Structures are given as structure tokens and as C-alpha cells.
Amino acid sequence: MELPVSLEVLQEELQRALPEYSYTIQKQLFGKTLMAKQTGFRGARIALTKKEVTVGYGIPSVWGNALVANLGLLGALATRAIVKDAMAPRNNIFEYLTMHYTSKKV
């Protein structure tokens, strides 16, 4: 199936399909990403390229991002180990997107 034309279109689609998450578009150094949030430490970061939709683990809270940034890889691994079902939003969104688009899990 054809990819969505923008993150805004994808955001609207995901809000209808998976309303248990809140969605915001965030500007970053190399473009924009769509952040899906379930809790402060349970979320997914969604990027749209010309060829695919990429879904990865994301930490929606500013405090959580600061913690991981200061501790680096150790912080990311500790967060995933401590937070129960930390990868659940990423996996649920990836499962939905693979049924509709060319997707890649990171």
C-alpha cells in the first residue's frame, strides 16, 4: 500500500486506529518524528521516509530523555529493563503499520 503523504496524515490515522496512545509531532535536528505516548517511559518514535515507516522505542517524557541522554546506552538499557512492557507501544504500532505499509522496526 502507498505510504502516507505526511506525518500529520499518519497521526490522524493512528489516532483513529490506536486511541490508547496520545500522538505529537516533534521537530528534531534532522526532521520531524511522530511520538506515540502511553506513559512517560512507554512510547514509540515513528519516522516517515520516502520508502518506509520506521518505528522505534521512544521515551516521551523530557525527564526520561534527559536521563537516557546523560547515561547513554546504559540509560537506554536500564530504562527498558526497569519499565514493565516498555516496548509494547512500539510493537503494537509496528504490528498495525505492517498490515498497511512497508515498515521497519528499530
PDB file of N, CA and C in Angstrom:
ATOM      1  N   MET A   1       0.841  -1.185   0.000  1.00  0.00           N
ATOM      2  CA  MET A   1       0.000   0.000   0.000  1.00  0.00           C
ATOM      3  C   MET A   1       0.883   1.244   0.000  1.00  0.00           C
ATOM      4  N   GLU A   2       0.367   2.312  -0.524  1.00  0.00           N
ATOM      5  CA  GLU A   2       1.094   3.561  -0.618  1.00  0.00           C
ATOM      6  C   GLU A   2       1.296   4.181   0.760  1.00  0.00           C
ATOM      7  N   LEU A   3       2.463   4.775   0.978  1.00  0.00           N
ATOM      8  CA  LEU A   3       2.776   5.406   2.255  1.00  0.00           C
ATOM      9  C   LEU A   3       1.950   6.675   2.452  1.00  0.00           C
ATOM     10  N   PRO A   4       1.719   7.071   3.715  1.00  0.00           N
ATOM     11  CA  PRO A   4       1.017   8.337   3.954  1.00  0.00           C
ATOM     12  C   PRO A   4       1.850   9.504   3.421  1.00  0.00           C
ATOM     13  N   VAL A   5       1.191  10.577   3.038  1.00  0.00           N
ATOM     14  CA  VAL A   5       1.893  11.706   2.434  1.00  0.00           C
ATOM     15  C   VAL A   5       2.648  12.539   3.463  1.00  0.00           C
ATOM     16  N   SER A   6       2.248  12.477   4.739  1.00  0.00           N
ATOM     17  CA  SER A   6       2.910  13.267   5.768  1.00  0.00           C
ATOM     18  C   SER A   6       2.706  12.634   7.143  1.00  0.00           C
ATOM     19  N   LEU A   7       3.483  13.110   8.097  1.00  0.00           N
ATOM     20  CA  LEU A   7       3.307  12.639   9.476  1.00  0.00           C
ATOM     21  C   LEU A   7       1.949  13.056  10.041  1.00  0.00           C
ATOM     22  N   GLU A   8       1.442  14.183   9.589  1.00  0.00           N
ATOM     23  CA  GLU A   8       0.133  14.647  10.052  1.00  0.00           C
ATOM     24  C   GLU A   8      -0.973  13.675   9.648  1.00  0.00           C
ATOM     25  N   VAL A   9      -0.912  13.180   8.420  1.00  0.00           N
ATOM     26  CA  VAL A   9      -1.894  12.202   7.934  1.00  0.00           C
ATOM     27  C   VAL A   9      -1.754  10.893   8.714  1.00  0.00           C
ATOM     28  N   LEU A  10      -0.511  10.472   8.933  1.00  0.00           N
ATOM     29  CA  LEU A  10      -0.265   9.255   9.704  1.00  0.00           C
ATOM     30  C   LEU A  10      -0.750   9.414  11.147  1.00  0.00           C
ATOM     31  N   GLN A  11      -0.544  10.597  11.716  1.00  0.00           N
ATOM     32  CA  GLN A  11      -1.006  10.862  13.077  1.00  0.00           C
ATOM     33  C   GLN A  11      -2.528  10.714  13.186  1.00  0.00           C
ATOM     34  N   GLU A  12      -3.256  11.268  12.256  1.00  0.00           N
ATOM     35  CA  GLU A  12      -4.719  11.155  12.265  1.00  0.00           C
ATOM     36  C   GLU A  12      -5.151   9.697  12.136  1.00  0.00           C
ATOM     37  N   GLU A  13      -4.486   8.954  11.267  1.00  0.00           N
ATOM     38  CA  GLU A  13      -4.828   7.543  11.077  1.00  0.00           C
ATOM     39  C   GLU A  13      -4.575   6.747  12.360  1.00  0.00           C
ATOM     40  N   LEU A  14      -3.432   6.963  12.986  1.00  0.00           N
ATOM     41  CA  LEU A  14      -3.111   6.232  14.211  1.00  0.00           C
ATOM     42  C   LEU A  14      -4.029   6.627  15.367  1.00  0.00           C
ATOM     43  N   GLN A  15      -4.443   7.870  15.422  1.00  0.00           N
ATOM     44  CA  GLN A  15      -5.381   8.297  16.470  1.00  0.00           C
ATOM     45  C   GLN A  15      -6.708   7.565  16.355  1.00  0.00           C
ATOM     46  N   ARG A  16      -7.133   7.312  15.132  1.00  0.00           N
ATOM     47  CA  ARG A  16      -8.373   6.548  14.928  1.00  0.00           C
ATOM     48  C   ARG A  16      -8.164   5.062  15.216  1.00  0.00           C
ATOM     49  N   ALA A  17      -7.044   4.513  14.762  1.00  0.00           N
ATOM     50  CA  ALA A  17      -6.813   3.070  14.866  1.00  0.00           C
ATOM     51  C   ALA A  17      -6.351   2.627  16.255  1.00  0.00           C
ATOM     52  N   LEU A  18      -5.523   3.416  16.908  1.00  0.00           N
ATOM     53  CA  LEU A  18      -4.962   3.067  18.218  1.00  0.00           C
ATOM     54  C   LEU A  18      -5.144   4.240  19.189  1.00  0.00           C
ATOM     55  N   PRO A  19      -6.367   4.452  19.659  1.00  0.00           N
ATOM     56  CA  PRO A  19      -6.644   5.627  20.506  1.00  0.00           C
ATOM     57  C   PRO A  19      -6.079   5.531  21.922  1.00  0.00           C
ATOM     58  N   GLU A  20      -5.508   4.390  22.302  1.00  0.00           N
ATOM     59  CA  GLU A  20      -4.957   4.257  23.648  1.00  0.00           C
ATOM     60  C   GLU A  20      -3.652   5.045  23.833  1.00  0.00           C
ATOM     61  N   TYR A  21      -3.101   5.578  22.746  1.00  0.00           N
ATOM     62  CA  TYR A  21      -1.878   6.376  22.804  1.00  0.00           C
ATOM     63  C   TYR A  21      -2.197   7.818  22.427  1.00  0.00           C
ATOM     64  N   SER A  22      -1.407   8.743  22.963  1.00  0.00           N
ATOM     65  CA  SER A  22      -1.508  10.137  22.522  1.00  0.00           C
ATOM     66  C   SER A  22      -0.346  10.387  21.560  1.00  0.00           C
ATOM     67  N   TYR A  23      -0.578  11.230  20.565  1.00  0.00           N
ATOM     68  CA  TYR A  23       0.392  11.422  19.492  1.00  0.00           C
ATOM     69  C   TYR A  23       0.760  12.896  19.362  1.00  0.00           C
ATOM     70  N   THR A  24       2.048  13.165  19.230  1.00  0.00           N
ATOM     71  CA  THR A  24       2.532  14.520  18.987  1.00  0.00           C
ATOM     72  C   THR A  24       3.641  14.463  17.945  1.00  0.00           C
ATOM     73  N   ILE A  25       3.724  15.509  17.159  1.00  0.00           N
ATOM     74  CA  ILE A  25       4.802  15.613  16.179  1.00  0.00           C
ATOM     75  C   ILE A  25       5.895  16.467  16.807  1.00  0.00           C
ATOM     76  N   GLN A  26       7.123  15.937  16.784  1.00  0.00           N
ATOM     77  CA  GLN A  26       8.253  16.630  17.390  1.00  0.00           C
ATOM     78  C   GLN A  26       9.281  16.976  16.326  1.00  0.00           C
ATOM     79  N   LYS A  27       9.772  18.211  16.393  1.00  0.00           N
ATOM     80  CA  LYS A  27      10.842  18.630  15.492  1.00  0.00           C
ATOM     81  C   LYS A  27      12.163  18.218  16.117  1.00  0.00           C
ATOM     82  N   GLN A  28      13.024  17.642  15.281  1.00  0.00           N
ATOM     83  CA  GLN A  28      14.334  17.221  15.738  1.00  0.00           C
ATOM     84  C   GLN A  28      15.391  17.768  14.798  1.00  0.00           C
ATOM     85  N   LEU A  29      16.617  17.468  15.096  1.00  0.00           N
ATOM     86  CA  LEU A  29      17.727  18.004  14.325  1.00  0.00           C
ATOM     87  C   LEU A  29      17.630  17.666  12.843  1.00  0.00           C
ATOM     88  N   PHE A  30      17.234  16.442  12.526  1.00  0.00           N
ATOM     89  CA  PHE A  30      17.188  16.001  11.134  1.00  0.00           C
ATOM     90  C   PHE A  30      15.769  15.788  10.628  1.00  0.00           C
ATOM     91  N   GLY A  31      14.826  16.601  11.037  1.00  0.00           N
ATOM     92  CA  GLY A  31      13.469  16.480  10.545  1.00  0.00           C
ATOM     93  C   GLY A  31      12.468  16.317  11.669  1.00  0.00           C
ATOM     94  N   LYS A  32      11.340  15.733  11.343  1.00  0.00           N
ATOM     95  CA  LYS A  32      10.268  15.556  12.314  1.00  0.00           C
ATOM     96  C   LYS A  32       9.997  14.077  12.548  1.00  0.00           C
ATOM     97  N   THR A  33       9.536  13.775  13.753  1.00  0.00           N
ATOM     98  CA  THR A  33       9.102  12.422  14.079  1.00  0.00           C
ATOM     99  C   THR A  33       7.757  12.511  14.783  1.00  0.00           C
ATOM    100  N   LEU A  34       7.046  11.415  14.758  1.00  0.00           N
ATOM    101  CA  LEU A  34       5.768  11.304  15.443  1.00  0.00           C
ATOM    102  C   LEU A  34       6.005  10.484  16.706  1.00  0.00           C
ATOM    103  N   MET A  35       5.665  11.059  17.860  1.00  0.00           N
ATOM    104  CA  MET A  35       5.857  10.363  19.135  1.00  0.00           C
ATOM    105  C   MET A  35       4.504   9.869  19.626  1.00  0.00           C
ATOM    106  N   ALA A  36       4.439   8.561  19.883  1.00  0.00           N
ATOM    107  CA  ALA A  36       3.242   7.961  20.469  1.00  0.00           C
ATOM    108  C   ALA A  36       3.535   7.736  21.947  1.00  0.00           C
ATOM    109  N   LYS A  37       2.644   8.183  22.817  1.00  0.00           N
ATOM    110  CA  LYS A  37       2.884   8.106  24.251  1.00  0.00           C
ATOM    111  C   LYS A  37       1.799   7.307  24.950  1.00  0.00           C
ATOM    112  N   GLN A  38       2.239   6.356  25.767  1.00  0.00           N
ATOM    113  CA  GLN A  38       1.310   5.654  26.648  1.00  0.00           C
ATOM    114  C   GLN A  38       1.535   6.146  28.072  1.00  0.00           C
ATOM    115  N   THR A  39       2.790   6.173  28.516  1.00  0.00           N
ATOM    116  CA  THR A  39       3.185   6.769  29.799  1.00  0.00           C
ATOM    117  C   THR A  39       4.473   7.541  29.554  1.00  0.00           C
ATOM    118  N   GLY A  40       5.052   8.099  30.608  1.00  0.00           N
ATOM    119  CA  GLY A  40       6.272   8.871  30.463  1.00  0.00           C
ATOM    120  C   GLY A  40       7.454   8.083  29.937  1.00  0.00           C
ATOM    121  N   PHE A  41       7.483   6.782  30.201  1.00  0.00           N
ATOM    122  CA  PHE A  41       8.592   5.949  29.750  1.00  0.00           C
ATOM    123  C   PHE A  41       8.164   4.883  28.753  1.00  0.00           C
ATOM    124  N   ARG A  42       6.912   4.858  28.359  1.00  0.00           N
ATOM    125  CA  ARG A  42       6.428   3.876  27.385  1.00  0.00           C
ATOM    126  C   ARG A  42       5.899   4.608  26.169  1.00  0.00           C
ATOM    127  N   GLY A  43       6.640   4.480  25.073  1.00  0.00           N
ATOM    128  CA  GLY A  43       6.219   5.166  23.870  1.00  0.00           C
ATOM    129  C   GLY A  43       6.917   4.619  22.640  1.00  0.00           C
ATOM    130  N   ALA A  44       6.612   5.232  21.510  1.00  0.00           N
ATOM    131  CA  ALA A  44       7.215   4.836  20.242  1.00  0.00           C
ATOM    132  C   ALA A  44       7.514   6.078  19.425  1.00  0.00           C
ATOM    133  N   ARG A  45       8.636   6.032  18.731  1.00  0.00           N
ATOM    134  CA  ARG A  45       9.036   7.126  17.849  1.00  0.00           C
ATOM    135  C   ARG A  45       8.847   6.632  16.419  1.00  0.00           C
ATOM    136  N   ILE A  46       8.085   7.375  15.632  1.00  0.00           N
ATOM    137  CA  ILE A  46       7.726   6.957  14.277  1.00  0.00           C
ATOM    138  C   ILE A  46       8.289   7.975  13.283  1.00  0.00           C
ATOM    139  N   ALA A  47       9.042   7.482  12.319  1.00  0.00           N
ATOM    140  CA  ALA A  47       9.616   8.335  11.284  1.00  0.00           C
ATOM    141  C   ALA A  47       9.097   7.888   9.928  1.00  0.00           C
ATOM    142  N   LEU A  48       8.933   8.835   9.046  1.00  0.00           N
ATOM    143  CA  LEU A  48       8.415   8.569   7.705  1.00  0.00           C
ATOM    144  C   LEU A  48       9.474   8.959   6.686  1.00  0.00           C
ATOM    145  N   THR A  49       9.885   7.985   5.858  1.00  0.00           N
ATOM    146  CA  THR A  49      10.814   8.263   4.767  1.00  0.00           C
ATOM    147  C   THR A  49      10.064   8.055   3.452  1.00  0.00           C
ATOM    148  N   LYS A  50      10.765   8.224   2.363  1.00  0.00           N
ATOM    149  CA  LYS A  50      10.127   8.046   1.064  1.00  0.00           C
ATOM    150  C   LYS A  50       9.773   6.590   0.790  1.00  0.00           C
ATOM    151  N   LYS A  51      10.499   5.648   1.444  1.00  0.00           N
ATOM    152  CA  LYS A  51      10.310   4.228   1.159  1.00  0.00           C
ATOM    153  C   LYS A  51       9.573   3.461   2.241  1.00  0.00           C
ATOM    154  N   GLU A  52       9.611   3.945   3.495  1.00  0.00           N
ATOM    155  CA  GLU A  52       9.044   3.152   4.585  1.00  0.00           C
ATOM    156  C   GLU A  52       8.705   4.003   5.802  1.00  0.00           C
ATOM    157  N   VAL A  53       7.992   3.374   6.712  1.00  0.00           N
ATOM    158  CA  VAL A  53       7.707   3.952   8.014  1.00  0.00           C
ATOM    159  C   VAL A  53       8.579   3.195   9.010  1.00  0.00           C
ATOM    160  N   THR A  54       9.334   3.932   9.819  1.00  0.00           N
ATOM    161  CA  THR A  54      10.225   3.318  10.799  1.00  0.00           C
ATOM    162  C   THR A  54       9.652   3.534  12.192  1.00  0.00           C
ATOM    163  N   VAL A  55       9.577   2.462  12.976  1.00  0.00           N
ATOM    164  CA  VAL A  55       9.033   2.524  14.328  1.00  0.00           C
ATOM    165  C   VAL A  55      10.105   2.060  15.308  1.00  0.00           C
ATOM    166  N   GLY A  56      10.394   2.892  16.294  1.00  0.00           N
ATOM    167  CA  GLY A  56      11.388   2.545  17.299  1.00  0.00           C
ATOM    168  C   GLY A  56      10.892   2.876  18.689  1.00  0.00           C
ATOM    169  N   TYR A  57      11.599   2.384  19.689  1.00  0.00           N
ATOM    170  CA  TYR A  57      11.267   2.695  21.077  1.00  0.00           C
ATOM    171  C   TYR A  57      11.545   4.169  21.315  1.00  0.00           C
ATOM    172  N   GLY A  58      10.642   4.841  21.992  1.00  0.00           N
ATOM    173  CA  GLY A  58      10.822   6.245  22.311  1.00  0.00           C
ATOM    174  C   GLY A  58      10.406   6.537  23.740  1.00  0.00           C
ATOM    175  N   ILE A  59      11.083   7.483  24.354  1.00  0.00           N
ATOM    176  CA  ILE A  59      10.749   7.918  25.706  1.00  0.00           C
ATOM    177  C   ILE A  59      10.080   9.283  25.578  1.00  0.00           C
ATOM    178  N   PRO A  60       8.773   9.344  25.820  1.00  0.00           N
ATOM    179  CA  PRO A  60       8.039  10.586  25.599  1.00  0.00           C
ATOM    180  C   PRO A  60       8.353  11.714  26.579  1.00  0.00           C
ATOM    181  N   SER A  61       8.750  11.400  27.807  1.00  0.00           N
ATOM    182  CA  SER A  61       8.943  12.461  28.796  1.00  0.00           C
ATOM    183  C   SER A  61      10.298  13.149  28.628  1.00  0.00           C
ATOM    184  N   VAL A  62      10.328  14.424  28.888  1.00  0.00           N
ATOM    185  CA  VAL A  62      11.560  15.198  28.809  1.00  0.00           C
ATOM    186  C   VAL A  62      12.550  14.691  29.860  1.00  0.00           C
ATOM    187  N   TRP A  63      12.065  14.413  31.055  1.00  0.00           N
ATOM    188  CA  TRP A  63      12.909  13.921  32.134  1.00  0.00           C
ATOM    189  C   TRP A  63      13.536  12.587  31.752  1.00  0.00           C
ATOM    190  N   GLY A  64      12.751  11.701  31.184  1.00  0.00           N
ATOM    191  CA  GLY A  64      13.270  10.403  30.764  1.00  0.00           C
ATOM    192  C   GLY A  64      14.314  10.524  29.670  1.00  0.00           C
ATOM    193  N   ASN A  65      14.072  11.416  28.713  1.00  0.00           N
ATOM    194  CA  ASN A  65      15.053  11.639  27.646  1.00  0.00           C
ATOM    195  C   ASN A  65      16.353  12.201  28.201  1.00  0.00           C
ATOM    196  N   ALA A  66      16.249  13.100  29.166  1.00  0.00           N
ATOM    197  CA  ALA A  66      17.452  13.668  29.781  1.00  0.00           C
ATOM    198  C   ALA A  66      18.243  12.584  30.510  1.00  0.00           C
ATOM    199  N   LEU A  67      17.549  11.705  31.209  1.00  0.00           N
ATOM    200  CA  LEU A  67      18.208  10.618  31.920  1.00  0.00           C
ATOM    201  C   LEU A  67      18.969   9.719  30.952  1.00  0.00           C
ATOM    202  N   VAL A  68      18.325   9.330  29.889  1.00  0.00           N
ATOM    203  CA  VAL A  68      18.956   8.452  28.901  1.00  0.00           C
ATOM    204  C   VAL A  68      20.105   9.175  28.205  1.00  0.00           C
ATOM    205  N   ALA A  69      19.931  10.447  27.906  1.00  0.00           N
ATOM    206  CA  ALA A  69      20.996  11.199  27.245  1.00  0.00           C
ATOM    207  C   ALA A  69      22.240  11.295  28.124  1.00  0.00           C
ATOM    208  N   ASN A  70      22.041  11.465  29.423  1.00  0.00           N
ATOM    209  CA  ASN A  70      23.185  11.577  30.337  1.00  0.00           C
ATOM    210  C   ASN A  70      23.865  10.238  30.570  1.00  0.00           C
ATOM    211  N   LEU A  71      23.114   9.154  30.557  1.00  0.00           N
ATOM    212  CA  LEU A  71      23.696   7.845  30.823  1.00  0.00           C
ATOM    213  C   LEU A  71      24.014   7.058  29.553  1.00  0.00           C
ATOM    214  N   GLY A  72      23.582   7.564  28.411  1.00  0.00           N
ATOM    215  CA  GLY A  72      23.887   6.917  27.139  1.00  0.00           C
ATOM    216  C   GLY A  72      23.219   5.561  26.994  1.00  0.00           C
ATOM    217  N   LEU A  73      23.938   4.626  26.423  1.00  0.00           N
ATOM    218  CA  LEU A  73      23.411   3.287  26.171  1.00  0.00           C
ATOM    219  C   LEU A  73      22.994   2.599  27.462  1.00  0.00           C
ATOM    220  N   LEU A  74      23.749   2.807  28.513  1.00  0.00           N
ATOM    221  CA  LEU A  74      23.402   2.226  29.811  1.00  0.00           C
ATOM    222  C   LEU A  74      22.029   2.713  30.273  1.00  0.00           C
ATOM    223  N   GLY A  75      21.739   3.998  30.074  1.00  0.00           N
ATOM    224  CA  GLY A  75      20.436   4.550  30.451  1.00  0.00           C
ATOM    225  C   GLY A  75      19.310   3.949  29.639  1.00  0.00           C
ATOM    226  N   ALA A  76      19.541   3.765  28.339  1.00  0.00           N
ATOM    227  CA  ALA A  76      18.513   3.170  27.486  1.00  0.00           C
ATOM    228  C   ALA A  76      18.239   1.726  27.885  1.00  0.00           C
ATOM    229  N   LEU A  77      19.302   0.975  28.143  1.00  0.00           N
ATOM    230  CA  LEU A  77      19.121  -0.418  28.542  1.00  0.00           C
ATOM    231  C   LEU A  77      18.464  -0.532  29.911  1.00  0.00           C
ATOM    232  N   ALA A  78      18.854   0.334  30.838  1.00  0.00           N
ATOM    233  CA  ALA A  78      18.251   0.314  32.176  1.00  0.00           C
ATOM    234  C   ALA A  78      16.773   0.663  32.109  1.00  0.00           C
ATOM    235  N   THR A  79      16.430   1.646  31.291  1.00  0.00           N
ATOM    236  CA  THR A  79      15.025   2.042  31.150  1.00  0.00           C
ATOM    237  C   THR A  79      14.191   0.885  30.624  1.00  0.00           C
ATOM    238  N   ARG A  80      14.681   0.214  29.596  1.00  0.00           N
ATOM    239  CA  ARG A  80      13.945  -0.923  29.031  1.00  0.00           C
ATOM    240  C   ARG A  80      13.813  -2.058  30.035  1.00  0.00           C
ATOM    241  N   ALA A  81      14.836  -2.255  30.885  1.00  0.00           N
ATOM    242  CA  ALA A  81      14.800  -3.342  31.858  1.00  0.00           C
ATOM    243  C   ALA A  81      13.875  -3.025  33.025  1.00  0.00           C
ATOM    244  N   ILE A  82      13.826  -1.775  33.448  1.00  0.00           N
ATOM    245  CA  ILE A  82      13.058  -1.382  34.626  1.00  0.00           C
ATOM    246  C   ILE A  82      11.578  -1.178  34.309  1.00  0.00           C
ATOM    247  N   VAL A  83      11.288  -0.538  33.197  1.00  0.00           N
ATOM    248  CA  VAL A  83       9.904  -0.207  32.841  1.00  0.00           C
ATOM    249  C   VAL A  83       9.222  -1.444  32.282  1.00  0.00           C
ATOM    250  N   LYS A  84       8.173  -1.884  32.940  1.00  0.00           N
ATOM    251  CA  LYS A  84       7.440  -3.066  32.510  1.00  0.00           C
ATOM    252  C   LYS A  84       6.758  -2.803  31.159  1.00  0.00           C
ATOM    253  N   ASP A  85       6.910  -3.715  30.235  1.00  0.00           N
ATOM    254  CA  ASP A  85       6.331  -3.612  28.891  1.00  0.00           C
ATOM    255  C   ASP A  85       6.712  -2.315  28.183  1.00  0.00           C
ATOM    256  N   ALA A  86       7.965  -1.898  28.332  1.00  0.00           N
ATOM    257  CA  ALA A  86       8.423  -0.652  27.718  1.00  0.00           C
ATOM    258  C   ALA A  86       8.285  -0.691  26.195  1.00  0.00           C
ATOM    259  N   MET A  87       8.424  -1.863  25.608  1.00  0.00           N
ATOM    260  CA  MET A  87       8.387  -1.987  24.153  1.00  0.00           C
ATOM    261  C   MET A  87       6.982  -2.223  23.604  1.00  0.00           C
ATOM    262  N   ALA A  88       5.983  -2.325  24.449  1.00  0.00           N
ATOM    263  CA  ALA A  88       4.623  -2.633  23.998  1.00  0.00           C
ATOM    264  C   ALA A  88       4.079  -1.613  22.999  1.00  0.00           C
ATOM    265  N   PRO A  89       4.196  -0.290  23.243  1.00  0.00           N
ATOM    266  CA  PRO A  89       3.683   0.650  22.238  1.00  0.00           C
ATOM    267  C   PRO A  89       4.377   0.497  20.883  1.00  0.00           C
ATOM    268  N   ARG A  90       5.698   0.326  20.897  1.00  0.00           N
ATOM    269  CA  ARG A  90       6.428   0.147  19.636  1.00  0.00           C
ATOM    270  C   ARG A  90       5.918  -1.079  18.895  1.00  0.00           C
ATOM    271  N   ASN A  91       5.765  -2.178  19.615  1.00  0.00           N
ATOM    272  CA  ASN A  91       5.334  -3.420  18.983  1.00  0.00           C
ATOM    273  C   ASN A  91       3.903  -3.334  18.457  1.00  0.00           C
ATOM    274  N   ASN A  92       3.002  -2.720  19.215  1.00  0.00           N
ATOM    275  CA  ASN A  92       1.604  -2.581  18.780  1.00  0.00           C
ATOM    276  C   ASN A  92       1.482  -1.700  17.544  1.00  0.00           C
ATOM    277  N   ILE A  93       2.177  -0.589  17.550  1.00  0.00           N
ATOM    278  CA  ILE A  93       2.118   0.323  16.405  1.00  0.00           C
ATOM    279  C   ILE A  93       2.775  -0.315  15.187  1.00  0.00           C
ATOM    280  N   PHE A  94       3.909  -0.993  15.397  1.00  0.00           N
ATOM    281  CA  PHE A  94       4.577  -1.673  14.287  1.00  0.00           C
ATOM    282  C   PHE A  94       3.670  -2.732  13.670  1.00  0.00           C
ATOM    283  N   GLU A  95       3.002  -3.487  14.519  1.00  0.00           N
ATOM    284  CA  GLU A  95       2.087  -4.524  14.020  1.00  0.00           C
ATOM    285  C   GLU A  95       0.978  -3.920  13.160  1.00  0.00           C
ATOM    286  N   TYR A  96       0.406  -2.809  13.622  1.00  0.00           N
ATOM    287  CA  TYR A  96      -0.636  -2.145  12.838  1.00  0.00           C
ATOM    288  C   TYR A  96      -0.075  -1.631  11.509  1.00  0.00           C
ATOM    289  N   LEU A  97       1.067  -0.969  11.559  1.00  0.00           N
ATOM    290  CA  LEU A  97       1.629  -0.370  10.350  1.00  0.00           C
ATOM    291  C   LEU A  97       2.077  -1.406   9.325  1.00  0.00           C
ATOM    292  N   THR A  98       2.557  -2.572   9.776  1.00  0.00           N
ATOM    293  CA  THR A  98       2.986  -3.588   8.809  1.00  0.00           C
ATOM    294  C   THR A  98       1.815  -4.162   8.025  1.00  0.00           C
ATOM    295  N   MET A  99       0.623  -4.077   8.583  1.00  0.00           N
ATOM    296  CA  MET A  99      -0.551  -4.538   7.845  1.00  0.00           C
ATOM    297  C   MET A  99      -0.948  -3.556   6.751  1.00  0.00           C
ATOM    298  N   HIS A 100      -0.479  -2.288   6.859  1.00  0.00           N
ATOM    299  CA  HIS A 100      -0.903  -1.262   5.916  1.00  0.00           C
ATOM    300  C   HIS A 100       0.215  -0.669   5.061  1.00  0.00           C
ATOM    301  N   TYR A 101       1.452  -0.699   5.558  1.00  0.00           N
ATOM    302  CA  TYR A 101       2.557  -0.040   4.872  1.00  0.00           C
ATOM    303  C   TYR A 101       3.819  -0.889   4.946  1.00  0.00           C
ATOM    304  N   THR A 102       4.842  -0.448   4.203  1.00  0.00           N
ATOM    305  CA  THR A 102       6.165  -1.030   4.334  1.00  0.00           C
ATOM    306  C   THR A 102       6.788  -0.416   5.576  1.00  0.00           C
ATOM    307  N   SER A 103       7.039  -1.238   6.591  1.00  0.00           N
ATOM    308  CA  SER A 103       7.515  -0.735   7.877  1.00  0.00           C
ATOM    309  C   SER A 103       8.796  -1.440   8.286  1.00  0.00           C
ATOM    310  N   LYS A 104       9.543  -0.751   9.146  1.00  0.00           N
ATOM    311  CA  LYS A 104      10.777  -1.313   9.670  1.00  0.00           C
ATOM    312  C   LYS A 104      10.834  -1.006  11.168  1.00  0.00           C
ATOM    313  N   LYS A 105      11.155  -2.028  11.956  1.00  0.00           N
ATOM    314  CA  LYS A 105      11.268  -1.872  13.412  1.00  0.00           C
ATOM    315  C   LYS A 105      12.732  -1.645  13.750  1.00  0.00           C
ATOM    316  N   VAL A 106      12.994  -0.629  14.580  1.00  0.00           N
ATOM    317  CA  VAL A 106      14.375  -0.360  15.020  1.00  0.00           C
ATOM    318  C   VAL A 106      14.443  -0.364  16.524  1.00  0.00           C
TER     319      VAL A 106
END
